[in-house]
Coordinates of C-alpha atoms and ligand atoms in Angstrom, one line a residue:
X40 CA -19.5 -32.2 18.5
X41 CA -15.7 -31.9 19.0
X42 CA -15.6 -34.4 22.2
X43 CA -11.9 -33.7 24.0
X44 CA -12.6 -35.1 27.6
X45 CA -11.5 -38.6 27.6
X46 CA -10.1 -38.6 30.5
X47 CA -13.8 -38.2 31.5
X48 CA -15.0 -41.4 29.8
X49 CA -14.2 -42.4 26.4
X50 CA -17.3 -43.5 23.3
X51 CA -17.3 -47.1 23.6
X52 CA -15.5 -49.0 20.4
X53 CA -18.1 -50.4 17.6
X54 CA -15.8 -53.6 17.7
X55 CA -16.3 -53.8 21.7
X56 CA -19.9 -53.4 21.3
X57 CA -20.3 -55.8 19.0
X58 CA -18.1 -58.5 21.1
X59 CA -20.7 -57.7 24.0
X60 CA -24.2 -58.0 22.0
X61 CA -24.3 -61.8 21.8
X62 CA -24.4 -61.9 26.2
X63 CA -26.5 -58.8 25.8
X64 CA -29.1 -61.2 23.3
X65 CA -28.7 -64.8 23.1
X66 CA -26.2 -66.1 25.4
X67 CA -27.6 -64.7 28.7
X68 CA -27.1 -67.5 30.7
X69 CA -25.3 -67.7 34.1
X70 CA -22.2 -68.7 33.4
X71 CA -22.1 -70.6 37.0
X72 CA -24.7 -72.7 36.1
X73 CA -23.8 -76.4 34.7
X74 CA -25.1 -77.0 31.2
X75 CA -23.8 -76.5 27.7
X76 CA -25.4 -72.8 27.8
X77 CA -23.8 -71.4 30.5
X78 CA -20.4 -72.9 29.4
X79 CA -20.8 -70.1 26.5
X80 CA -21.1 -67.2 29.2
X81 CA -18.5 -68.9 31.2
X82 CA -15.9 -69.0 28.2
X83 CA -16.3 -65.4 27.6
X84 CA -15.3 -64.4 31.2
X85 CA -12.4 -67.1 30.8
X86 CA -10.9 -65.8 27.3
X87 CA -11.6 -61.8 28.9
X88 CA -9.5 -62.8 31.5
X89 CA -6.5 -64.2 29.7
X90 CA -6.6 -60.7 27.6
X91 CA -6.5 -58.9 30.8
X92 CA -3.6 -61.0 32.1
X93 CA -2.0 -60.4 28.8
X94 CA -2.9 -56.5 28.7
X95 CA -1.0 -55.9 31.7
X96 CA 1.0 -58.5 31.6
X97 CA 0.4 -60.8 34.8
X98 CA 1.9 -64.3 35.3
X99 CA -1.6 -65.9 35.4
X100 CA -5.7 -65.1 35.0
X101 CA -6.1 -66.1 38.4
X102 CA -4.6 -62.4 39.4
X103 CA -7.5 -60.7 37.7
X104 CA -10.8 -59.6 39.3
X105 CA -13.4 -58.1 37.8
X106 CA -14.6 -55.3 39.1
X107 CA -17.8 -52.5 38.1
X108 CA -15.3 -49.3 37.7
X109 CA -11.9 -47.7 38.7
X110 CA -12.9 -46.4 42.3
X111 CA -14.3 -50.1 42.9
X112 CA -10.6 -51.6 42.5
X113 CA -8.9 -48.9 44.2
X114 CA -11.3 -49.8 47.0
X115 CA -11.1 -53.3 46.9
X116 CA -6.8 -53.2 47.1
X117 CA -6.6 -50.8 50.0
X118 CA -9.7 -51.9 52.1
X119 CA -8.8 -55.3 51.1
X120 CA -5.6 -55.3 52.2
X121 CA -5.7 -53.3 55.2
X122 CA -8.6 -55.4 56.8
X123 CA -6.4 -58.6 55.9
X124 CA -3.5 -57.0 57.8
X125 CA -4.6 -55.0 60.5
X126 CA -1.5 -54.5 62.5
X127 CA 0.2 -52.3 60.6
X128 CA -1.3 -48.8 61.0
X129 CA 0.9 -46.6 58.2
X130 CA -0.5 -46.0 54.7
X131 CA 1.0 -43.8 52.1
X132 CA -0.2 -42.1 48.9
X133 CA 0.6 -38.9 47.1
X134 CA -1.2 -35.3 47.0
X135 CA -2.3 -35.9 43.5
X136 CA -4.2 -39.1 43.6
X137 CA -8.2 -39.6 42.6
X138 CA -10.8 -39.0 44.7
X139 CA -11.4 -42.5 44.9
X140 CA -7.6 -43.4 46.7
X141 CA -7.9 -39.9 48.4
X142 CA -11.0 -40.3 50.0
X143 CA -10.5 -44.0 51.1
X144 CA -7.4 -42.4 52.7
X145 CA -9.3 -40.0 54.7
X146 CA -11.1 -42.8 56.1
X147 CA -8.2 -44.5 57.4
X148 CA -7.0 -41.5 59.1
X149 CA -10.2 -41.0 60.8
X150 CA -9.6 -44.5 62.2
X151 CA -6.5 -42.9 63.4
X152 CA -4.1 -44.9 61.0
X153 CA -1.0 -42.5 60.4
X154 CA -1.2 -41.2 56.5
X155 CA 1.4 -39.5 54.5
X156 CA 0.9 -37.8 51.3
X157 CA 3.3 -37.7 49.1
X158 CA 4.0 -33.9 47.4
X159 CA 4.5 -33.2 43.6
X160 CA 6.8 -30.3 42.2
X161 CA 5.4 -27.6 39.8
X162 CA 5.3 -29.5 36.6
X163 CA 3.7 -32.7 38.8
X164 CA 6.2 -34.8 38.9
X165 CA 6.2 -37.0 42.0
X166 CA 8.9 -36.0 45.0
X167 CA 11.2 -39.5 45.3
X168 CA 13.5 -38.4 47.6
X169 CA 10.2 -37.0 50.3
X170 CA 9.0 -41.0 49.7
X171 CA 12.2 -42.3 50.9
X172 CA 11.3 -40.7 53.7
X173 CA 8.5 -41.8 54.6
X174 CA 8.5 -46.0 54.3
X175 CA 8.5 -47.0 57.9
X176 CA 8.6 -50.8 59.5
X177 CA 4.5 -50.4 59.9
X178 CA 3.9 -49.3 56.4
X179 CA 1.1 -51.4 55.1
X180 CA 0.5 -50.2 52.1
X181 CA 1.4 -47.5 49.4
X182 CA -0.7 -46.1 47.0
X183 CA 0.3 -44.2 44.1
X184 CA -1.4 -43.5 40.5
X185 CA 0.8 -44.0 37.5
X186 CA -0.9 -41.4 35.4
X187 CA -2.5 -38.5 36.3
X188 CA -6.5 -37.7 35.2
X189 CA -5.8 -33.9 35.2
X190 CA -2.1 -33.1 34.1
X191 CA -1.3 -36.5 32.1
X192 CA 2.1 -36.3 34.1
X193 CA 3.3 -40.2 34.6
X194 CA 5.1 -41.3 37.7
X195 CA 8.1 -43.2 37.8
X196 CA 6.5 -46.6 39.0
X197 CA 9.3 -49.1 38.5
X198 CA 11.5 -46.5 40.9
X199 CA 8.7 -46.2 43.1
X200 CA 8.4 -50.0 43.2
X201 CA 12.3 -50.2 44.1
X202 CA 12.3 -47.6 46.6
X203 CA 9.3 -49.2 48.3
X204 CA 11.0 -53.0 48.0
X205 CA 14.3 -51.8 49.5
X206 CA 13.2 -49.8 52.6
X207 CA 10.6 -52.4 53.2
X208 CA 9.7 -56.0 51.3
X209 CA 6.3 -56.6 52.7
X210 CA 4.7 -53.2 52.4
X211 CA 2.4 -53.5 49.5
X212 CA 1.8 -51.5 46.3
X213 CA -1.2 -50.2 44.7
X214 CA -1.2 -48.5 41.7
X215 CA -4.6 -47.1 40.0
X216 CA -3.4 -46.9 36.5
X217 CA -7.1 -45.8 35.4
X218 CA -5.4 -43.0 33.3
X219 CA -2.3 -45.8 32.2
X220 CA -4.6 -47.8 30.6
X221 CA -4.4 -47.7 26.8
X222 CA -2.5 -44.8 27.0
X223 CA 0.9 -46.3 27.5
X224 CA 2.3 -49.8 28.0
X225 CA 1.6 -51.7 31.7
X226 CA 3.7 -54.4 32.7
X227 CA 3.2 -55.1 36.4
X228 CA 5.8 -57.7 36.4
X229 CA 8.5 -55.5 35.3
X230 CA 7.4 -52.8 37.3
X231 CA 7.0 -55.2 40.7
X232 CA 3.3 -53.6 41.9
X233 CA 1.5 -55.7 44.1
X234 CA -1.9 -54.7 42.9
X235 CA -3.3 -52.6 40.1
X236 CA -6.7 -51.0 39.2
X237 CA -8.1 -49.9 35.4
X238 CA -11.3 -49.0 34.4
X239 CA -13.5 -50.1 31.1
X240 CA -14.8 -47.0 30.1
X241 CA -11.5 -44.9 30.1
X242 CA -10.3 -46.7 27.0
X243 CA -13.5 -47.5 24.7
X244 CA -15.2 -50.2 27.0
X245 CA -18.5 -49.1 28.7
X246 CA -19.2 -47.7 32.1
X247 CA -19.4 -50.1 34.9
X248 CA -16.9 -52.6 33.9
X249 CA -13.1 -52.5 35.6
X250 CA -10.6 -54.9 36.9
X251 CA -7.9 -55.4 39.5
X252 CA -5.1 -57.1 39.2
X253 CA -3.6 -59.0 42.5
X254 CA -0.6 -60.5 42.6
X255 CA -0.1 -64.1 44.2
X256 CA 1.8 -62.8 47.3
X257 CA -0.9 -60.7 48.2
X258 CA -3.8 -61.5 50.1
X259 CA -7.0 -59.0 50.5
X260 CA -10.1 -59.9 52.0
X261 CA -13.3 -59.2 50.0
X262 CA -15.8 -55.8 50.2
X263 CA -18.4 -58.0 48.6
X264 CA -19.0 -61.2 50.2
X265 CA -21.5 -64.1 49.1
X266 CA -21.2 -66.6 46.0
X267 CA -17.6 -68.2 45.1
X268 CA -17.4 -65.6 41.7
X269 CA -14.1 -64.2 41.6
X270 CA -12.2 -66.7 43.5
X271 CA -14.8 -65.6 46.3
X272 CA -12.8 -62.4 46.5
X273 CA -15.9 -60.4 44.5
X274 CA -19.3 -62.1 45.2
X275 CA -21.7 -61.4 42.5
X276 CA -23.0 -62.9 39.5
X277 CA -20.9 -61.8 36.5
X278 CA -21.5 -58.9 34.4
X279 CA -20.8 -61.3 30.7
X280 CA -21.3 -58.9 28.5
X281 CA -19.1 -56.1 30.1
X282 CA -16.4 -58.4 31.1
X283 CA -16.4 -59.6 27.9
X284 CA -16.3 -55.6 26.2
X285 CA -13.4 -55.1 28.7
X286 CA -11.5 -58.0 27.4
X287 CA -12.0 -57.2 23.6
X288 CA -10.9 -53.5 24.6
X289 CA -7.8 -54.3 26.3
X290 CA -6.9 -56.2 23.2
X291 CA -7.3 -53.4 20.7
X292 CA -5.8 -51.0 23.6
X293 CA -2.7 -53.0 23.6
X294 CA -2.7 -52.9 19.4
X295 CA -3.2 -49.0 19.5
X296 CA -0.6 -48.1 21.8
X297 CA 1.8 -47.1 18.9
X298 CA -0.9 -45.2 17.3
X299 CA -1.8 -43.1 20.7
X300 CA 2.4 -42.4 21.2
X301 CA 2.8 -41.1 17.9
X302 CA -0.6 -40.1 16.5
X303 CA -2.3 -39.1 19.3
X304 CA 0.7 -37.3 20.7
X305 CA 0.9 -35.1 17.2
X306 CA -2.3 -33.9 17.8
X307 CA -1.8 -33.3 21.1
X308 CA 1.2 -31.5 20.6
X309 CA -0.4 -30.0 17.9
X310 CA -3.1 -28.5 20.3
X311 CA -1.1 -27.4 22.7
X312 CA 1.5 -25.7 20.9
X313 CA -1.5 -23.8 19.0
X314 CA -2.6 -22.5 22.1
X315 CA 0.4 -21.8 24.0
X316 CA 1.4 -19.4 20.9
X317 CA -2.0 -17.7 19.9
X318 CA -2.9 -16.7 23.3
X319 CA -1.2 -14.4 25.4
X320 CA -2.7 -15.4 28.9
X321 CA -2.1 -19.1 28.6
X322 CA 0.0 -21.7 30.8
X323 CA 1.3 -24.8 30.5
X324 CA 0.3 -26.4 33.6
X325 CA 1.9 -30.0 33.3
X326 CA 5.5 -31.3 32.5
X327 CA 6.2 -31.3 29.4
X328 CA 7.7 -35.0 28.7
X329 CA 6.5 -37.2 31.3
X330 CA 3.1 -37.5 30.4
X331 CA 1.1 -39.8 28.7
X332 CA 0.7 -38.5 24.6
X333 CA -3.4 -37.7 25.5
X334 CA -3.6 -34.9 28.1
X335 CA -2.5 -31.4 28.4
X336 CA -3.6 -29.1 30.8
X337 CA -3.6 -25.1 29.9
X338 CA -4.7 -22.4 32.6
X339 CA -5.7 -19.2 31.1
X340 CA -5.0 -16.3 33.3
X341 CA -7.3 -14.2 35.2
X342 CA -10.3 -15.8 33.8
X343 CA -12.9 -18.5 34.9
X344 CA -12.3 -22.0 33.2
X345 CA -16.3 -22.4 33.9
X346 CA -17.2 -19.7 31.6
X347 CA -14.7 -20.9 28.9
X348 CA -16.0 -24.2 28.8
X349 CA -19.5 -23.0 28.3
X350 CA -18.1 -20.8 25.7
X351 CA -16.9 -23.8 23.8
X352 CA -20.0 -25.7 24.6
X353 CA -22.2 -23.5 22.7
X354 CA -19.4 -24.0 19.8
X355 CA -20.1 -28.3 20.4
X356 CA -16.7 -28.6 21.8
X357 CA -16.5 -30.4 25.3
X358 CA -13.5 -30.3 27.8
X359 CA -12.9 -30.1 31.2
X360 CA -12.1 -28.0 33.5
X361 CA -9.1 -28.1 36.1
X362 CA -11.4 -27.1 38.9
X363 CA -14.5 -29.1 40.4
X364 CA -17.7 -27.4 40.7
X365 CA -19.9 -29.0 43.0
X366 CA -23.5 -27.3 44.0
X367 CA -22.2 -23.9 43.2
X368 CA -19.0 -24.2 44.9
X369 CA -16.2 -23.4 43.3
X370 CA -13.2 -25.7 44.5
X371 CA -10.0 -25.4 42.6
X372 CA -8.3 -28.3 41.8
X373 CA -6.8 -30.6 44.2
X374 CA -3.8 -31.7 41.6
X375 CA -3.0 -27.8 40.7
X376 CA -3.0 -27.2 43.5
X377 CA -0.9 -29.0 45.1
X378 CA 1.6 -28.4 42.1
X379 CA 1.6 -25.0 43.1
X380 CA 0.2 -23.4 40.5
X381 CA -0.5 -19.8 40.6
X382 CA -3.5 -18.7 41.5
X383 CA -4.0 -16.0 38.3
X384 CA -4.6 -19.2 36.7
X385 CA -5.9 -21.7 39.1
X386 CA -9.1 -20.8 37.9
X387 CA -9.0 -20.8 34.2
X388 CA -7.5 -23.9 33.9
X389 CA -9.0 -26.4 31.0
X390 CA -7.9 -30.1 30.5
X391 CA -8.2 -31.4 27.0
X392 CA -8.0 -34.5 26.3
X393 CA -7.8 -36.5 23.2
X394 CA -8.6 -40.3 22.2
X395 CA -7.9 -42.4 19.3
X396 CA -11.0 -41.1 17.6
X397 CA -9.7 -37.3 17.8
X398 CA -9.5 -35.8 14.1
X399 CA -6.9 -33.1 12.9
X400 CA -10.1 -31.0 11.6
X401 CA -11.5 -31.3 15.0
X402 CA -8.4 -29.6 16.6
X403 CA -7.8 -27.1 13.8
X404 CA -10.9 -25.9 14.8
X405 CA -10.6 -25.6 18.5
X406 CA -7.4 -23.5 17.4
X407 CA -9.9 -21.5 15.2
X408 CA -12.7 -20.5 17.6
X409 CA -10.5 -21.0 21.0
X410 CA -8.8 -18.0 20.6
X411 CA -12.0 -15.5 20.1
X412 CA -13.4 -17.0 23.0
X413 CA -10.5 -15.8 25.7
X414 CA -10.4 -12.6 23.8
X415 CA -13.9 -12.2 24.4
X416 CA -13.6 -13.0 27.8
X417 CA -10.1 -11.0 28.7
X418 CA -12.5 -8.5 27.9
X419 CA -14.7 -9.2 30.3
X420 CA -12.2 -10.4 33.4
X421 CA -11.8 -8.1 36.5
X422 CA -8.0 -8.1 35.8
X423 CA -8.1 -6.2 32.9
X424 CA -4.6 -4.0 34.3
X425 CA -2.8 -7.2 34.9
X426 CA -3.7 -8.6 31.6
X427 CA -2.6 -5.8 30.3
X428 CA 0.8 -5.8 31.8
X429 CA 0.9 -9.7 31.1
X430 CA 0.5 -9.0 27.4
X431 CA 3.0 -5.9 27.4
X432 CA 5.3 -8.8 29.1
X433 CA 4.7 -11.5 26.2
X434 CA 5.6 -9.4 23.5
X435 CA 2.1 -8.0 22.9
X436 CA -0.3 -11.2 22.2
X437 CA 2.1 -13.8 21.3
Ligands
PLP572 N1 -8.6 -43.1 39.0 C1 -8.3 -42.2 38.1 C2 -6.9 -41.7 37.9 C3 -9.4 -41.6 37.4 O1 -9.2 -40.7 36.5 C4 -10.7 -42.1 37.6 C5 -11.9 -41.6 36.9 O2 -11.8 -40.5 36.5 C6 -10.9 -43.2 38.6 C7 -9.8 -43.6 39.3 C8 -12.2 -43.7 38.9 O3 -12.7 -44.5 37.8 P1 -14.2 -44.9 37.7 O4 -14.9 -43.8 37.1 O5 -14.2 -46.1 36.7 O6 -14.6 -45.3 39.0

């Protein structure tokens, strides 16, 4: 199996697994409790959070919560912050964002709070001068992702962060850096955000373990309330073993970053230059240096990315596709869409995305079979005279 869809979820590190089996076995205690046992369960949480502080670099553990996912510490920031300052009735986020920021929006505006959303330009690049705009007196909160899950493209946080800051000091920031996380450094002093989201199982930690990061001058109340865990801001007993995973993770995230900027990146680049130049009907659908070195994201013209990935399934190679299918719906993609992409290949469009684990055999071979399958399927597409005339137009199947 050729597995290119980490933005997905990624396979969980043998070296995190292995940090998580003794609270798995053994040391199962509750690390609330008061005896020797429990201290062992309670020192794991304590050393996981001082990696996390140090991942993303924080003044102190006490800004980290633990969380069970991504969409649990987007939804902890905004409802958390909103229900602690309820006057304010302006939020602000972008087009682009997850479901999970997106949706949570949606919510808001039902409740008749006043939401703007931030636009992106072709390549997905976030529109500054439409967010200057936009920051009012009553602006509780903006929320804005710092990588994308389906283009790669980073935003500009630390101008976001300024722009934000100088229109208006005590509207706060959230940024979901779910797709940041291991991917490229995080530093959310230097980049003054308020509040920041990651999630376990997007850089070799398991599902169900995330964290969110809260900075001292901002309060939230909790989502979940009951026991004092978490400062009393995330009632619940601990999850030891995943909080521990997450902890050994960020460290070897933090270790590997210079391997994913260069590494990583050459076989990225590798892919994507292979595609762009063996197939005639193929896009680029992202910028092409603001992103982070795992992700590219290649429409292929007047054909059906659903069909292609099952194509490459039945070859063992998994990737995504641009568009969400849900119950037989076909919904093109939120992101491309709002990018503007056109619609000859809103369709066809396939995410790949790579991880530390990704071999050069593995993507000499998607270059190998990839190829056959769109020919096979230009074959087959409805638009057989504009693929012709697309093909005449590239030089005849460059
Ligand atoms: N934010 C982004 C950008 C994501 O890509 C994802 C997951 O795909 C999430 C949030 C949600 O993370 P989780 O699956 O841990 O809830």
């Amino acid at each position: 199996m050729i597995y290119l869809d980490n933005n997905a979820t990624t396979k969980v590190d043998e070296k995190v697994l292995e940090e998580m089996l003794p609270y798995l076995k053994d040391e199962y205690a509750n690390p609330s409790s008061m005896y020797d046992f429990s201290r062992r369960a309670h020192n794991a949480i304590k050393e996981a959070r001082g990696k996390i502080k140090d991942f993303l670099n924080a003044v102190n553990e006490r800004e980290i919560i633990f969380t069970s996912c991504g969409s649990e510490s987007a939804n902890m920031a905004i409802k958390g912050v909103l229900a602690y300052n309820n006057s304010k009735r302006h939020i602000i986020t972008t087009k682009v964002e997850h479901p999970c920021v997106l949706n949570t929006y949606k919510e808001y505006e039902k409740q008749g709070y006043d939401v703007d959303y931030i636009g992106v330009n072709n390549s997905g690049e976030l529109d500054l001068e439409e967010l200057k705009t936009k920051i009012r007196k009553d602006t509780a909160l903006v929320s804005i992702m710092w990588a994308n899950n389906e283009t790669g493209v980073i935003f500009p946080i630390k101008q976001v962060s300024e722009i934000i800051k100088s229109r208006n000091p005590e509207t706060k920031f959230f940024v979901d850096a779910v797709q940041a996380a291991g991917k490229i450094p995080i530093d959310v002093q230097e980049n003054g955000i308020d509040m920041l989201g990651i999630s376990g199982h997007k850089f070799h930690a398991p599902k169900g373990v995330g964290a969110l990061y809260i900075n001292s001058k901002t309060s939230i109340l909790p989502l979940i309330t009951g026991g004092h865990q978490e400062r009393g801001l995330r009632a619940g007993t601990e999850n030891v073993p995943y909080i521990a995973g997450l902890g050994k993770a960020a460290e070897l995230a933090a270790a590997g970053l210079e391997y994913e900027a260069k590494e990583v990146k050459r076989l990225r680049d590798k892919l994507e230059a292979g595609i762009l130049s063996s197939v005639f009907n193929a896009r680029l659908n992202t910028a092409i240096t603001n992103r982070v070195p795992n992700t590219t994201n290649i429409g292929f013209e007047y054909i059906e990315g659903e069909l292609i990935l099952l194509h490459l399934s039945d070859l063992g190679i998994c990737a995504s596709s641009g568009s969400a299918c849900t119950s037989g719906s076909l919904e093109p993609s939120h992101v491309l869409r709002a990018m503007g992409t056109p619609f000859t290949s809103l369709h066809g469009s396939i995410r790949w995305s790579l991880s530390k684990f990704t071999t050069e055999k593995e993507i000499d071979y998607v270059l190998e079979k990839l190829p056959v399958v769109i020919e096979k399927l230009n074959k087959i597409s409805p638009f057989q005279k504009e693929l012709e005339h697309l093909k005449a137009c590239k030089g005849g199947g460059k």
